[in-house]
Amino acid sequence: MQKLRSLLLEVPKTEIHLHLEALASVDTIWTLMKKHKISYADISSKDDLRKRFEISSLNEFLDLFINVIQDCFRKEEDVDLLIKDAQNYLSRNNIVYAEIFFAPSKFLQNGLEFAELIKRLSAGSGNIERNTGIETRFIIDVSRSFGRDNARANLDLTLKHRNGTIVGIGLGGAEEAGPARDFAPIFEIAAAEGLHVVAHAGEVVGPESIWDALKLLKAERIGHGISAIQDDTLVEHLAERQIPLEICPTSNLLTQKYVKTLNEHPIRALYDRGVNVTVNTDDPTLFGIDLVDEYMRLTNRGFFKPDEIINLVKSNTYATFLPQERKDAIWAAAQKIVASYSAELEIA
Ligand code: ADE
Ligand code: ZN
């Protein structure tokens, strides 16, 4: 197992489902609370902050995510701290390319300027690349939690201030509260303007939510998508079209809607039925997960064998929005590392 862990660390990886604000370290949030003299009920130490993220539902998590984590950002320059946290996380996991959600709604509500935020995030992305060679791109997350008009305003700002670091828009937030159909016209404009389109769906709502994301939003990838397992026709559709599912196993265990233990997680069944599944962390620092650990957990009691884990690493790379030749280059570099471990791990 130690050998597999070393391989997983050494192999160049990509990640396609993680939230920038959820990369905030406890130190970052604590620094901002002190800087802006913010206090929250039940949070009077860094330990309290850590404990608040022991959650038991998506709604409980989103309340903290929006009203504590995002709320601490009161000046545009505060996001520079997130860039540092992102660089730490990506380097520690040897992730060479990541598509990272950024949800501007709460920042705008707090009076921050979209143009300045994007300028700082893009400069931060450039700094990460200069410092480490790691490439990052952003997906603007128009949260269902803030409603349709707000999502439209987010899209207008995105189109106005867009630069090469923004590759798409996504639908996140409270899945039960905002049906995809409310957001369809916004996603249609986004796609026509050349943005990639993704959506969280089937995280806490049944397969109908995934169908809506595919048919009404024309989502190119589905965030989570775990309720697909309840609908055979949908599983066949996903497998036939090879629509990537951005699966975040530990996040699903913590939000507790469909799975209580990893063995109950449908990732294995979806994989066996030919669905294009990828492994991601969703909210790494807030949930205390590293991508390498996420893969390792899937090897427990043979849930996935080493060669299947490597196949999942490959699927993630090919599910990115990178040009084909960059995907091929990352995978070629990965294969060299895999080959050097193949005898020990019986990987073909
Ligand atoms: N925003 C941050 N994490 C999220 C999740 N797991 N689901 C929906 N929106 C989110
Ligand atoms: Zn997410």
Coordinates of C-alpha atoms and ligand atoms in Angstrom, one line a residue:
M1 CA 0.0 0.0 0.0
Q2 CA 2.9 2.3 0.8
K3 CA 4.2 1.7 -2.8
L4 CA 0.8 2.6 -4.2
R5 CA 0.8 5.8 -2.1
S6 CA 4.3 6.7 -3.4
L7 CA 3.1 6.1 -7.0
L8 CA 0.0 8.2 -6.5
L9 CA 2.1 11.0 -5.1
E10 CA 4.7 10.9 -7.9
V11 CA 2.3 10.5 -10.8
P12 CA 1.2 13.9 -12.3
K13 CA -2.5 14.3 -11.6
T14 CA -5.3 16.7 -12.6
E15 CA -8.4 17.7 -10.5
I16 CA -11.6 19.0 -12.0
H17 CA -14.0 19.4 -9.0
L18 CA -12.8 21.5 -6.1
H19 CA -13.8 24.9 -4.7
L20 CA -11.3 27.7 -4.3
E21 CA -12.9 29.0 -1.1
A22 CA -12.8 25.4 0.3
L23 CA -9.0 25.5 0.0
A24 CA -9.0 28.1 2.7
S25 CA -6.8 27.0 5.6
V26 CA -7.9 27.5 9.2
D27 CA -5.1 30.0 9.4
T28 CA -6.5 32.0 6.5
I29 CA -10.0 32.2 7.9
W30 CA -8.6 33.0 11.4
T31 CA -6.4 35.7 10.0
L32 CA -9.3 37.3 8.2
M33 CA -11.6 37.1 11.2
K34 CA -8.9 39.0 13.2
K35 CA -8.1 41.4 10.4
H36 CA -11.8 42.4 9.9
K37 CA -12.8 42.0 13.6
I38 CA -15.5 39.4 12.6
S39 CA -17.0 37.1 15.2
Y40 CA -19.3 34.2 14.8
A41 CA -21.3 32.3 17.4
D42 CA -19.4 29.2 18.7
I43 CA -16.1 30.2 17.0
S44 CA -13.6 31.6 19.4
S45 CA -10.6 29.5 18.5
K46 CA -9.1 27.8 15.4
D47 CA -10.2 24.5 16.9
D48 CA -13.8 25.7 17.1
L49 CA -13.5 26.6 13.4
R50 CA -12.3 23.1 12.5
K51 CA -15.1 21.6 14.5
R52 CA -17.8 23.6 12.8
F53 CA -16.9 21.6 9.6
E54 CA -18.0 18.3 11.1
I55 CA -21.3 18.6 9.2
S56 CA -24.1 16.1 8.5
S57 CA -25.9 17.6 5.5
L58 CA -25.2 19.6 2.3
N59 CA -27.4 22.5 3.6
E60 CA -25.5 22.6 6.9
F61 CA -22.3 22.7 5.0
L62 CA -23.4 25.4 2.6
D63 CA -24.6 27.6 5.5
L64 CA -21.0 27.5 6.9
F65 CA -19.4 27.8 3.4
I66 CA -21.4 30.9 2.6
N67 CA -21.9 32.5 6.0
V68 CA -18.6 31.9 7.6
I69 CA -15.9 31.0 5.0
Q70 CA -16.9 33.2 2.1
D71 CA -18.2 35.9 4.5
C72 CA -14.7 36.5 5.9
F73 CA -13.5 38.0 2.6
R74 CA -14.1 41.7 3.0
K75 CA -11.4 43.2 0.8
E76 CA -10.4 42.1 -2.7
E77 CA -6.8 41.4 -1.6
D78 CA -8.0 38.8 0.9
V79 CA -8.3 36.3 -2.0
D80 CA -4.5 36.4 -2.3
L81 CA -4.5 34.2 0.8
L82 CA -6.6 31.6 -1.1
I83 CA -4.0 31.5 -3.9
K84 CA -1.3 30.6 -1.3
D85 CA -3.5 27.9 0.1
A86 CA -4.3 26.6 -3.4
Q87 CA -0.6 26.4 -4.3
N88 CA 0.1 24.4 -1.1
Y89 CA -2.7 21.9 -1.7
L90 CA -1.8 21.4 -5.4
S91 CA 1.9 21.0 -4.8
R92 CA 1.4 18.7 -1.9
N93 CA -0.7 16.4 -4.1
N94 CA 1.4 16.8 -7.2
I95 CA -1.6 18.1 -9.1
V96 CA -0.2 19.6 -12.3
Y97 CA -3.5 21.1 -13.6
A98 CA -6.7 22.0 -11.9
E99 CA -10.1 23.5 -12.8
I100 CA -11.2 25.3 -9.7
F101 CA -14.7 26.7 -8.9
F102 CA -15.0 30.2 -7.6
A103 CA -18.4 31.4 -6.5
P104 CA -18.5 35.2 -6.5
S105 CA -22.0 35.8 -5.2
K106 CA -21.2 36.2 -1.5
F107 CA -18.1 38.3 -2.2
L108 CA -20.2 40.7 -4.3
Q109 CA -22.9 40.8 -1.6
N110 CA -20.0 41.9 0.8
G111 CA -19.3 44.8 -1.5
L112 CA -16.2 43.4 -3.4
E113 CA -15.6 44.2 -7.0
F114 CA -15.9 41.3 -9.5
A115 CA -13.3 42.8 -11.9
E116 CA -10.7 43.2 -9.2
L117 CA -11.4 39.7 -7.8
I118 CA -10.9 38.2 -11.2
K119 CA -7.7 40.3 -11.8
R120 CA -6.3 39.0 -8.5
L121 CA -7.3 35.4 -9.1
S122 CA -5.8 35.5 -12.6
A123 CA -2.6 37.1 -11.3
G124 CA -2.5 34.4 -8.6
S125 CA -3.0 31.7 -11.1
G126 CA 0.0 33.1 -13.0
N127 CA 2.1 33.2 -9.8
I128 CA 1.3 29.6 -9.0
E129 CA 2.5 28.6 -12.5
R130 CA 5.7 30.7 -12.3
N131 CA 6.4 29.3 -8.8
T132 CA 5.6 25.7 -9.4
G133 CA 4.7 25.0 -13.1
I134 CA 1.2 24.0 -11.9
E135 CA -1.6 25.3 -14.2
T136 CA -4.9 26.5 -12.8
R137 CA -8.1 27.6 -14.5
F138 CA -11.4 28.8 -13.0
I139 CA -15.0 27.9 -13.4
I140 CA -17.4 30.5 -12.2
D141 CA -19.9 28.8 -9.9
V142 CA -23.3 30.5 -10.2
S143 CA -24.8 29.1 -7.0
R144 CA -28.4 27.9 -7.0
S145 CA -28.5 29.3 -3.4
F146 CA -28.6 32.9 -4.6
G147 CA -31.3 32.4 -7.3
R148 CA -31.7 33.0 -11.0
D149 CA -31.4 36.8 -11.2
N150 CA -28.1 36.7 -9.3
A151 CA -26.9 33.9 -11.6
R152 CA -27.6 36.1 -14.6
A153 CA -25.7 39.0 -13.0
N154 CA -22.8 36.6 -12.4
L155 CA -22.8 35.6 -16.0
D156 CA -22.9 39.2 -17.3
L157 CA -19.9 40.0 -15.1
T158 CA -18.1 36.9 -16.2
L159 CA -18.6 37.7 -19.9
K160 CA -17.5 41.3 -19.4
H161 CA -14.3 40.6 -17.4
R162 CA -13.4 37.2 -18.8
N163 CA -9.8 36.3 -19.5
G164 CA -8.0 33.1 -20.4
T165 CA -8.0 31.8 -16.8
I166 CA -11.8 31.4 -16.9
V167 CA -12.9 28.3 -18.8
G168 CA -16.5 27.8 -17.8
I169 CA -19.5 28.3 -15.6
G170 CA -21.0 25.8 -13.3
L171 CA -24.1 25.4 -11.2
G172 CA -23.5 24.7 -7.5
G173 CA -25.1 25.5 -4.2
A174 CA -28.4 24.1 -2.8
E175 CA -29.5 21.5 -5.3
E176 CA -32.9 21.0 -3.6
A177 CA -33.6 24.7 -3.7
G178 CA -33.0 25.6 -7.3
P179 CA -34.1 23.4 -10.2
A180 CA -31.9 23.4 -13.2
R181 CA -34.7 24.7 -15.5
D182 CA -34.5 28.1 -13.7
F183 CA -31.0 28.5 -15.0
A184 CA -31.3 27.1 -18.5
P185 CA -31.4 30.4 -20.4
I186 CA -28.3 31.6 -18.6
F187 CA -26.4 28.4 -19.4
E188 CA -27.5 28.7 -23.0
I189 CA -26.0 32.2 -23.3
A190 CA -22.8 31.0 -21.6
A191 CA -22.3 28.1 -24.0
A192 CA -23.0 30.3 -27.0
E193 CA -20.3 32.6 -25.7
G194 CA -17.8 29.7 -25.7
L195 CA -17.8 28.9 -22.0
H196 CA -17.7 25.3 -20.9
V197 CA -20.8 24.3 -18.9
V198 CA -20.8 22.0 -15.9
A199 CA -23.3 21.4 -13.1
H200 CA -23.5 19.9 -9.6
A201 CA -26.4 17.4 -9.9
G202 CA -27.4 14.1 -8.3
E203 CA -25.5 15.1 -5.2
V204 CA -28.6 15.3 -2.9
V205 CA -31.4 15.0 -5.5
G206 CA -32.4 12.0 -7.5
P207 CA -31.6 11.1 -11.2
E208 CA -34.2 13.6 -12.5
S209 CA -31.8 16.4 -11.4
I210 CA -29.0 14.8 -13.5
W211 CA -31.3 14.5 -16.6
D212 CA -32.2 18.2 -16.2
A213 CA -28.5 19.2 -16.0
L214 CA -27.9 17.2 -19.2
K215 CA -30.9 18.2 -21.2
L216 CA -31.7 21.7 -20.0
L217 CA -28.3 23.0 -19.1
K218 CA -26.3 20.9 -21.7
A219 CA -23.8 20.2 -18.9
E220 CA -20.6 18.7 -20.3
R221 CA -19.7 17.1 -17.0
I222 CA -21.7 16.3 -13.9
G223 CA -20.6 17.3 -10.4
H224 CA -21.2 14.2 -8.2
G225 CA -24.0 12.5 -10.2
I226 CA -24.2 9.7 -7.6
S227 CA -28.0 9.3 -7.7
A228 CA -27.6 8.2 -11.4
I229 CA -27.3 4.7 -10.0
Q230 CA -31.0 4.7 -9.3
D231 CA -31.9 5.0 -13.0
D232 CA -30.7 2.3 -15.4
T233 CA -31.5 4.3 -18.5
L234 CA -29.5 7.2 -17.2
V235 CA -26.5 5.0 -16.4
E236 CA -26.6 3.7 -19.9
H237 CA -26.9 7.2 -21.3
L238 CA -23.9 8.4 -19.3
A239 CA -21.8 5.4 -20.3
E240 CA -22.8 5.6 -24.0
R241 CA -21.9 9.3 -24.2
Q242 CA -18.9 9.0 -21.8
I243 CA -20.1 12.1 -19.9
P244 CA -17.6 12.5 -17.0
L245 CA -18.9 12.3 -13.4
E246 CA -16.9 14.4 -11.0
I247 CA -17.2 12.1 -8.1
C248 CA -16.1 13.3 -4.6
P249 CA -16.4 10.2 -2.4
T250 CA -15.5 11.7 1.0
S251 CA -17.7 14.8 0.4
N252 CA -20.6 12.4 -0.2
L253 CA -20.0 10.5 3.0
L254 CA -19.9 13.8 5.0
T255 CA -23.1 15.3 3.5
Q256 CA -24.7 11.9 4.2
K257 CA -27.5 12.0 1.7
Y258 CA -27.0 8.8 -0.3
V259 CA -24.1 7.0 1.4
K260 CA -23.0 6.3 4.9
T261 CA -20.0 4.2 4.2
L262 CA -17.5 4.0 1.3
N263 CA -18.6 0.4 0.5
E264 CA -22.1 1.7 -0.2
H265 CA -20.8 4.4 -2.6
P266 CA -21.9 3.8 -6.2
I267 CA -18.6 4.8 -7.7
R268 CA -17.6 1.1 -8.1
A269 CA -21.0 0.1 -9.7
L270 CA -20.9 3.1 -12.0
Y271 CA -17.3 2.2 -13.1
D272 CA -18.3 -1.4 -13.7
R273 CA -21.1 -0.3 -15.9
G274 CA -18.8 1.8 -18.1
V275 CA -19.5 5.3 -16.8
N276 CA -16.7 7.7 -17.1
V277 CA -16.0 8.3 -13.4
T278 CA -13.3 10.7 -12.0
V279 CA -12.2 11.2 -8.4
N280 CA -12.0 14.6 -6.8
T281 CA -12.1 16.2 -3.3
D282 CA -14.7 19.0 -3.7
D283 CA -13.9 20.9 -0.5
P284 CA -10.4 19.6 0.4
T285 CA -9.2 21.8 3.3
L286 CA -12.6 22.3 4.9
F287 CA -13.2 18.5 4.8
G288 CA -9.5 17.8 5.6
I289 CA -8.9 15.6 2.5
D290 CA -6.0 15.4 0.1
L291 CA -6.6 14.0 -3.4
V292 CA -3.9 11.3 -2.8
D293 CA -5.8 10.1 0.3
E294 CA -9.1 10.1 -1.7
Y295 CA -7.6 7.6 -4.2
M296 CA -6.0 5.6 -1.4
R297 CA -9.3 5.3 0.5
L298 CA -10.8 3.7 -2.7
T299 CA -8.2 0.9 -2.5
N300 CA -9.4 -0.2 0.9
R301 CA -10.3 -3.8 1.0
G302 CA -9.8 -4.1 -2.8
F303 CA -12.7 -1.7 -3.6
F304 CA -10.5 -0.6 -6.6
K305 CA -7.2 -2.4 -7.6
P306 CA -4.1 -0.4 -8.3
D307 CA -4.4 -0.6 -12.1
E308 CA -8.1 0.6 -11.8
I309 CA -6.9 3.5 -9.6
I310 CA -4.4 4.5 -12.3
N311 CA -7.3 4.3 -14.8
L312 CA -9.2 6.8 -12.7
V313 CA -6.2 9.1 -12.7
K314 CA -6.2 8.9 -16.5
S315 CA -9.9 9.5 -16.8
N316 CA -9.6 12.7 -14.7
T317 CA -6.9 14.0 -17.1
Y318 CA -9.0 13.3 -20.2
A319 CA -12.1 14.9 -18.6
T320 CA -10.4 18.3 -18.2
F321 CA -11.1 21.1 -20.7
L322 CA -7.4 21.1 -21.8
P323 CA -6.5 20.8 -25.5
Q324 CA -6.0 17.2 -26.6
E325 CA -2.2 17.5 -26.9
R326 CA -1.9 18.8 -23.3
K327 CA -4.0 15.9 -22.0
D328 CA -1.8 13.5 -24.0
A329 CA 1.4 15.1 -22.6
I330 CA 0.2 14.8 -19.0
W331 CA -0.8 11.2 -19.5
A332 CA 2.4 10.4 -21.3
A333 CA 4.4 11.8 -18.3
A334 CA 2.1 9.8 -15.9
Q335 CA 2.7 6.6 -17.8
K336 CA 6.4 6.8 -17.4
I337 CA 6.0 7.0 -13.6
V338 CA 3.5 4.1 -13.7
A339 CA 5.9 2.0 -15.7
S340 CA 8.6 2.4 -13.1
Y341 CA 6.3 0.9 -10.5
S342 CA 4.7 -1.7 -12.7
A343 CA 6.6 -4.7 -11.5
E344 CA 6.0 -4.0 -7.8
L345 CA 2.3 -3.2 -8.2
E346 CA 1.4 -5.6 -11.0
I347 CA 0.1 -2.8 -13.2
A348 CA 0.0 -3.5 -16.9
Ligands
ADE1 N1 -20.2 24.6 -2.9 C1 -19.1 24.1 -2.3 N2 -19.2 22.8 -2.1 C2 -20.4 22.4 -2.6 C3 -21.0 21.1 -2.8 N3 -20.5 20.0 -2.3 N4 -22.2 21.1 -3.4 C4 -22.7 22.2 -3.9 N5 -22.2 23.4 -3.8 C5 -21.0 23.5 -3.2
ZN2 ZN -18.7 20.9 -5.4

